[in-house]
C-alpha cells in the first residue's frame, strides 16, 4: 500500500487526485492540506472531493504532509511547491510536482533539492503530451532550416500563468531538437511595430476562455506546406491519472530528479 499526501486538496487537481486514490486498491490517502486561509481547513478531504468521508481532515500545516506519507503529490502554486520540496528534502519523502508557472531558477532549485529523495517534476502529466513532446523534438530536428515554429495553447479562464507550462516545455523540445538555447529564440509577446518575424524564433500564442481543459498545437510553417502536431485534453482526469502513475514510480525510485518520460520508461 502506497501512502499519499495531497497539498492543495481543496483545489481542482487536488480533488481529482483524491478521487483517483479512492478508486485505487494499492493507494491510501494519509494527509491533506490547503492554504491557511482556505475555507476548507478542518473539513474531511473525501467529502470535499465528493468521494465520501475518509477521515482525513484538511490541515493548514505543511508539516502534516510529511508525517507518514511515502509520496506527496503537489498541484498547488509555485511558492507552495518550492516550500513543500524543501520539506520533502529534509524528510527524505518522495514528491511528484505538477504545479506550473515555476521560474527557471525555481526549477534549478528543485533539481538541487533532489539529493535524498525522488522528485518527479512535470508541467503536464498526461501520457499523450509526454509522447507529443518527444515527437516535437524529433520533428524540430528534421524541419529546421526554412521552417518557422509557432506554438498555440488554449486553456480555461481560471488559469493564472501564460504561456502554459506545457507550451514552454514544447518550446524547449523544439529548441533542443534544433540544438539552440530556448531563451535566445523564444518570442512570447508581439504587439505594435514588431518588425518581421526573426528566422529561428519560436513564437507563442495564448487563448483563455470557458472550461477548456488544455489544447496545444505545435505548427511548423514551411514554404507552401505546414505540419501541425496537436493534443487536446477533454478531461482533467488524464493529468491526475498520469500524476498517480508518477507517484507509483516515485514510491520505489532512487533519489534524484525525474520527469514524465522517466515515468513512462520506468
Ligand atoms: P486550483 O486553484 O484549483 O488549486 C490549487 C490549490 O492549491 C487550491 O486549493 C489552493 O488553495 C491550494 N494551495 C495554494 N497554496 C497552498 C499552500 N501553501 N499549501 C497548500 N495548498 C495550497 O488550481 P488547479 O487547477 O488544481 O491547478 C494547480 C496547479 O497545477 C496549477 O499550477 C496548474 O497550472 C497545475 N496543473 C498542472 C497539470 C499537469 O499536468 N502537470 C494539470 C493541471 C493543472
CSV table of C-alpha atoms and ligand atoms in Angstrom, one decimal:
chain,number,residue,atom,x,y,z
A,1,UNK,CA,0.0,0.0,0.0
A,2,UNK,CA,1.5,3.4,-1.0
A,3,UNK,CA,0.6,6.2,1.4
A,4,UNK,CA,-0.1,9.5,-0.4
A,5,UNK,CA,-0.4,13.1,0.9
A,6,UNK,CA,-2.1,15.8,-1.1
A,7,UNK,CA,-1.4,19.5,-0.6
A,8,UNK,CA,-4.0,21.8,-2.3
A,9,UNK,CA,-6.5,19.1,-1.6
A,10,UNK,CA,-9.5,21.5,-2.0
A,11,UNK,CA,-8.3,22.6,-5.5
A,12,UNK,CA,-9.4,21.2,-8.9
A,13,UNK,CA,-6.5,18.9,-9.3
A,14,UNK,CA,-6.4,18.1,-5.6
A,15,UNK,CA,-10.0,16.8,-5.8
A,16,UNK,CA,-9.2,14.8,-8.9
A,17,UNK,CA,-6.2,13.1,-7.3
A,18,UNK,CA,-8.2,12.2,-4.2
A,19,UNK,CA,-10.9,10.6,-6.4
A,20,UNK,CA,-8.2,8.6,-8.2
A,21,UNK,CA,-6.7,7.5,-4.9
A,22,UNK,CA,-10.1,6.5,-3.6
A,23,UNK,CA,-10.6,4.2,-6.7
A,24,UNK,CA,-7.1,2.5,-6.4
A,25,UNK,CA,-6.7,-0.5,-4.2
A,26,UNK,CA,-2.9,0.0,-3.8
A,27,UNK,CA,-3.1,3.6,-2.7
A,28,UNK,CA,-4.2,5.3,0.6
A,29,UNK,CA,-4.7,9.0,1.3
A,30,UNK,CA,-2.9,9.7,4.6
A,31,UNK,CA,-2.8,13.5,4.8
A,32,UNK,CA,-4.3,16.5,3.0
A,33,UNK,CA,-3.6,20.3,3.3
A,34,UNK,CA,-4.7,23.5,1.8
A,35,UNK,CA,-3.6,27.2,2.2
A,36,UNK,CA,-4.0,28.5,5.7
A,37,UNK,CA,-6.9,30.9,4.7
A,38,UNK,CA,-8.8,28.2,2.8
A,39,UNK,CA,-12.4,27.9,3.9
A,40,UNK,CA,-12.0,24.1,3.7
A,41,UNK,CA,-9.5,23.8,6.6
A,42,UNK,CA,-10.8,21.2,9.1
A,43,UNK,CA,-13.2,19.6,6.5
A,44,UNK,CA,-13.0,15.9,5.6
A,45,UNK,CA,-10.9,15.7,2.4
A,46,UNK,CA,-13.0,12.9,0.9
A,47,UNK,CA,-16.2,14.9,1.4
A,48,UNK,CA,-14.7,18.0,-0.3
A,49,UNK,CA,-13.5,15.7,-3.2
A,50,UNK,CA,-17.0,14.1,-3.3
A,51,UNK,CA,-15.8,10.5,-2.6
A,52,UNK,CA,-17.5,10.3,0.7
A,53,UNK,CA,-15.8,10.9,4.1
A,54,UNK,CA,-12.4,9.2,4.5
A,55,UNK,CA,-11.4,10.6,8.0
A,56,UNK,CA,-8.5,12.7,6.6
A,57,UNK,CA,-9.1,16.3,7.7
A,58,UNK,CA,-7.7,19.1,5.6
A,59,UNK,CA,-4.9,20.7,7.6
A,60,UNK,CA,-3.2,24.1,7.1
A,61,UNK,CA,0.2,22.8,8.4
A,62,UNK,CA,2.5,21.6,5.6
A,63,UNK,CA,4.5,19.5,8.1
A,64,UNK,CA,1.4,17.2,8.3
A,65,UNK,CA,2.2,16.1,4.7
A,66,UNK,CA,5.4,14.5,5.8
A,67,UNK,CA,4.3,12.5,8.9
A,68,UNK,CA,3.7,9.1,7.3
A,69,UNK,CA,3.4,9.6,3.5
A,70,UNK,CA,5.5,7.7,1.1
A,71,UNK,CA,4.8,10.2,-1.7
A,72,UNK,CA,3.5,13.8,-1.7
A,73,UNK,CA,1.7,14.8,-4.9
A,74,UNK,CA,1.6,18.6,-5.3
A,75,UNK,CA,-0.5,20.6,-7.7
A,76,UNK,CA,-0.7,24.0,-5.8
A,77,UNK,CA,1.3,27.2,-6.6
A,78,UNK,CA,5.0,27.8,-7.4
A,79,UNK,CA,5.8,29.2,-3.9
A,80,UNK,CA,3.9,26.4,-2.1
A,81,UNK,CA,5.5,23.7,-4.2
A,82,UNK,CA,9.0,25.0,-3.6
A,83,UNK,CA,8.3,25.2,0.2
A,84,UNK,CA,7.0,21.6,0.1
A,85,UNK,CA,10.0,20.5,-1.9
A,86,UNK,CA,12.3,21.9,0.8
A,87,UNK,CA,10.4,20.0,3.5
A,88,UNK,CA,10.4,16.8,1.3
A,89,UNK,CA,14.2,17.0,1.0
A,90,UNK,CA,14.5,17.4,4.8
A,91,UNK,CA,12.2,14.4,5.5
A,92,UNK,CA,13.6,12.3,2.6
A,93,UNK,CA,10.0,11.9,1.2
A,94,UNK,CA,9.4,11.3,-2.5
A,95,UNK,CA,7.4,14.0,-4.3
A,96,UNK,CA,5.5,14.5,-7.6
A,97,UNK,CA,5.2,18.1,-8.6
A,98,UNK,CA,2.7,19.1,-11.3
A,99,UNK,CA,2.4,22.8,-10.5
A,100,UNK,CA,3.1,25.2,-13.4
A,101,UNK,CA,4.5,28.7,-13.6
A,102,UNK,CA,7.8,27.9,-11.9
A,103,UNK,CA,10.7,30.1,-13.0
A,104,UNK,CA,13.9,28.7,-14.4
A,105,UNK,CA,15.6,29.4,-11.0
A,106,UNK,CA,12.8,27.6,-9.2
A,107,UNK,CA,13.3,24.6,-11.4
A,108,UNK,CA,17.1,24.7,-10.7
A,109,UNK,CA,16.3,24.7,-7.0
A,110,UNK,CA,14.1,21.6,-7.4
A,111,UNK,CA,16.9,19.8,-9.2
A,112,UNK,CA,19.4,20.8,-6.4
A,113,UNK,CA,17.0,19.7,-3.7
A,114,UNK,CA,16.5,16.2,-5.1
A,115,UNK,CA,19.5,14.7,-3.2
A,116,UNK,CA,18.0,12.5,-0.6
A,117,UNK,CA,14.6,11.8,-2.2
A,118,UNK,CA,13.0,11.2,-5.6
A,119,UNK,CA,11.4,14.3,-7.2
A,120,UNK,CA,9.3,14.0,-10.3
A,121,UNK,CA,8.5,17.3,-11.8
A,122,UNK,CA,6.3,17.7,-14.9
A,123,UNK,CA,4.2,20.6,-16.2
A,124,UNK,CA,2.0,18.1,-18.0
A,125,UNK,CA,1.4,14.7,-16.5
A,126,UNK,CA,-0.7,13.3,-19.5
A,127,UNK,CA,0.8,10.4,-21.3
A,128,UNK,CA,-0.2,11.9,-24.6
A,129,UNK,CA,1.6,15.2,-24.1
A,130,UNK,CA,4.7,13.4,-22.9
A,131,UNK,CA,4.8,11.5,-26.2
A,132,UNK,CA,3.9,14.7,-28.1
A,133,UNK,CA,6.9,16.4,-26.6
A,134,UNK,CA,9.3,13.6,-27.7
A,135,UNK,CA,7.7,13.7,-31.2
A,136,UNK,CA,8.1,17.5,-31.4
A,137,UNK,CA,11.8,17.4,-30.6
A,138,UNK,CA,12.3,14.8,-33.3
A,139,UNK,CA,10.3,16.8,-36.0
A,140,UNK,CA,12.1,20.0,-35.0
A,141,UNK,CA,15.5,18.4,-35.6
A,142,UNK,CA,14.4,17.5,-39.1
A,143,UNK,CA,12.3,20.6,-40.0
A,144,UNK,CA,14.9,23.2,-39.1
A,145,UNK,CA,16.3,25.3,-41.9
A,146,UNK,CA,13.5,27.3,-43.6
A,147,UNK,CA,10.7,26.3,-41.2
A,148,UNK,CA,9.0,28.7,-38.7
A,149,UNK,CA,7.7,27.2,-35.5
A,150,UNK,CA,4.7,28.6,-33.6
A,151,UNK,CA,3.1,27.2,-30.5
A,152,UNK,CA,-0.6,27.8,-29.8
A,153,UNK,CA,-2.2,26.9,-26.5
A,154,UNK,CA,-5.8,27.3,-25.1
A,155,UNK,CA,-6.9,26.9,-21.5
A,156,UNK,CA,-9.9,27.7,-19.3
A,157,UNK,CA,-10.4,31.2,-17.9
A,158,UNK,CA,-9.2,30.2,-14.3
A,159,UNK,CA,-5.6,29.6,-15.5
A,160,UNK,CA,-3.2,32.1,-13.9
A,161,UNK,CA,0.1,31.6,-15.8
A,162,UNK,CA,0.9,32.0,-19.5
A,163,UNK,CA,2.2,30.6,-21.8
A,164,UNK,CA,1.2,27.3,-20.2
A,165,UNK,CA,4.0,25.1,-18.7
A,166,UNK,CA,3.2,22.6,-21.4
A,167,UNK,CA,3.6,25.2,-24.2
A,168,UNK,CA,7.0,26.2,-22.7
A,169,UNK,CA,8.1,22.5,-22.4
A,170,UNK,CA,7.1,22.0,-26.1
A,171,UNK,CA,9.1,25.2,-27.0
A,172,UNK,CA,12.1,23.7,-25.1
A,173,UNK,CA,11.7,20.5,-27.0
A,174,UNK,CA,11.8,22.4,-30.3
A,175,UNK,CA,15.0,24.3,-29.1
A,176,UNK,CA,16.6,21.0,-28.0
A,177,UNK,CA,15.8,19.4,-31.4
A,178,UNK,CA,17.4,22.3,-33.2
A,179,UNK,CA,20.4,22.5,-30.8
A,180,UNK,CA,19.7,26.1,-29.8
A,181,UNK,CA,19.2,27.9,-26.4
A,182,UNK,CA,15.5,28.3,-25.7
A,183,UNK,CA,15.8,31.7,-24.1
A,184,UNK,CA,17.6,33.1,-27.2
A,185,UNK,CA,14.8,32.2,-29.6
A,186,UNK,CA,11.5,32.3,-27.5
A,187,UNK,CA,9.2,35.1,-28.7
A,188,UNK,CA,6.4,35.4,-26.2
A,189,UNK,CA,5.0,38.9,-26.8
A,190,UNK,CA,4.0,40.5,-30.1
A,191,UNK,CA,2.4,43.9,-30.1
A,192,UNK,CA,2.6,47.0,-32.3
A,193,UNK,CA,5.6,47.5,-34.7
A,194,UNK,CA,7.2,44.2,-34.1
A,195,UNK,CA,9.2,44.0,-37.4
A,196,UNK,CA,9.3,40.9,-39.5
A,197,UNK,CA,9.4,37.5,-37.8
A,198,UNK,CA,13.0,36.6,-37.0
A,199,UNK,CA,14.3,33.4,-38.6
A,200,UNK,CA,14.7,30.7,-36.0
A,201,UNK,CA,12.4,32.2,-33.4
A,202,UNK,CA,9.8,30.1,-31.6
A,203,UNK,CA,6.6,32.1,-31.4
A,204,UNK,CA,3.9,31.6,-28.7
A,205,UNK,CA,0.2,32.5,-28.8
A,206,UNK,CA,-2.2,32.1,-25.9
A,207,UNK,CA,-6.0,31.8,-25.7
A,208,UNK,CA,-8.0,31.8,-22.5
A,209,UNK,CA,-11.7,31.1,-22.1
A,210,UNK,CA,-14.5,28.9,-20.8
A,211,UNK,CA,-13.8,25.5,-19.4
A,212,UNK,CA,-11.2,24.3,-22.0
A,213,UNK,CA,-9.1,21.7,-20.2
A,214,UNK,CA,-6.0,22.2,-22.3
A,215,UNK,CA,-5.1,22.3,-26.0
A,216,UNK,CA,-1.7,22.6,-27.6
A,217,UNK,CA,-0.6,22.8,-31.2
A,218,UNK,CA,3.0,23.0,-32.5
A,219,UNK,CA,2.9,24.3,-36.1
A,220,UNK,CA,5.8,24.1,-38.4
A,221,UNK,CA,5.4,26.6,-41.3
A,222,UNK,CA,7.4,25.7,-44.5
A,223,UNK,CA,7.1,27.2,-48.0
A,224,UNK,CA,3.8,26.0,-49.4
A,225,UNK,CA,3.3,23.4,-46.7
A,226,UNK,CA,2.6,23.2,-43.0
A,227,UNK,CA,2.9,20.4,-40.4
A,228,UNK,CA,0.7,20.6,-37.3
A,229,UNK,CA,1.0,18.4,-34.2
A,230,UNK,CA,-1.7,18.8,-31.7
A,231,UNK,CA,-3.0,17.4,-28.4
A,232,UNK,CA,-6.5,18.1,-26.9
A,233,UNK,CA,-7.3,17.2,-23.3
A,234,UNK,CA,-11.1,16.8,-22.7
A,235,UNK,CA,-11.0,15.6,-19.1
A,236,UNK,CA,-8.6,16.7,-16.3
A,237,UNK,CA,-8.6,13.2,-15.0
A,238,UNK,CA,-5.8,12.4,-17.6
A,239,UNK,CA,-3.5,14.7,-15.6
A,240,UNK,CA,-4.5,13.1,-12.3
A,241,UNK,CA,-4.0,9.5,-13.7
A,242,UNK,CA,-0.6,10.5,-15.0
A,243,UNK,CA,0.4,12.0,-11.6
A,244,UNK,CA,-0.7,8.8,-9.9
A,245,UNK,CA,1.4,6.8,-12.3
A,246,UNK,CA,4.3,9.1,-11.4
A,247,UNK,CA,3.5,8.6,-7.6
A,248,UNK,CA,3.8,4.8,-8.1
A,249,UNK,CA,7.1,5.3,-9.9
A,250,UNK,CA,8.3,7.7,-7.1
A,251,UNK,CA,7.5,5.3,-4.3
A,252,UNK,CA,10.3,2.9,-5.5
A,253,UNK,CA,12.6,5.2,-7.4
A,254,UNK,CA,16.1,6.1,-6.2
A,255,UNK,CA,16.9,9.6,-5.1
A,256,UNK,CA,17.1,12.1,-7.9
A,257,UNK,CA,15.2,14.4,-10.3
A,258,UNK,CA,12.9,12.8,-12.9
A,259,UNK,CA,10.4,13.9,-15.5
A,260,UNK,CA,7.3,12.2,-17.1
A,261,UNK,CA,9.5,10.5,-19.8
A,262,UNK,CA,11.4,8.7,-17.0
A,263,UNK,CA,8.0,7.6,-15.5
A,264,UNK,CA,6.8,6.2,-18.9
A,265,UNK,CA,10.0,4.4,-19.5
A,266,UNK,CA,10.3,3.2,-15.9
B,1,LIG,P1,-6.6,25.3,-8.0
B,1,LIG,O1,-6.5,26.8,-7.8
B,1,LIG,O2,-8.0,24.8,-8.3
B,1,LIG,O3,-6.0,24.5,-6.8
B,1,LIG,C1,-4.8,24.9,-6.2
B,1,LIG,C2,-5.0,24.5,-4.7
B,1,LIG,O4,-3.7,24.7,-4.0
B,1,LIG,C3,-6.0,25.5,-4.0
B,1,LIG,O5,-6.9,24.7,-3.3
B,1,LIG,C4,-5.1,26.3,-3.2
B,1,LIG,O6,-5.8,26.8,-2.0
B,1,LIG,C5,-4.0,25.4,-2.8
B,1,LIG,N1,-2.8,26.0,-2.2
B,1,LIG,C6,-2.3,27.2,-2.6
B,1,LIG,N2,-1.2,27.5,-1.7
B,1,LIG,C7,-1.2,26.4,-0.9
B,1,LIG,C8,-0.3,26.1,0.2
B,1,LIG,N3,0.7,26.9,0.6
B,1,LIG,N4,-0.5,24.9,0.9
B,1,LIG,C9,-1.5,24.0,0.5
B,1,LIG,N5,-2.3,24.3,-0.5
B,1,LIG,C10,-2.2,25.5,-1.2
B,1,LIG,O7,-5.7,25.0,-9.3
B,1,LIG,P2,-5.6,23.7,-10.2
B,1,LIG,O8,-6.3,23.9,-11.4
B,1,LIG,O9,-5.9,22.5,-9.3
B,1,LIG,O10,-4.0,23.7,-10.6
B,1,LIG,C11,-3.0,23.7,-9.6
B,1,LIG,C12,-1.7,23.8,-10.3
B,1,LIG,O11,-1.5,22.6,-11.1
B,1,LIG,C13,-1.5,24.9,-11.3
B,1,LIG,O12,-0.2,25.4,-11.3
B,1,LIG,C14,-1.8,24.3,-12.7
B,1,LIG,O13,-1.3,25.0,-13.8
B,1,LIG,C15,-1.2,23.0,-12.5
B,1,LIG,N6,-1.7,21.9,-13.4
B,1,LIG,C16,-0.8,21.0,-13.8
B,1,LIG,C17,-1.2,20.0,-14.6
B,1,LIG,C18,-0.1,18.9,-15.1
B,1,LIG,O14,-0.4,18.1,-15.9
B,1,LIG,N7,1.1,19.0,-14.5
B,1,LIG,C19,-2.5,19.8,-14.9
B,1,LIG,C20,-3.5,20.7,-14.5
B,1,LIG,C21,-3.0,21.8,-13.6
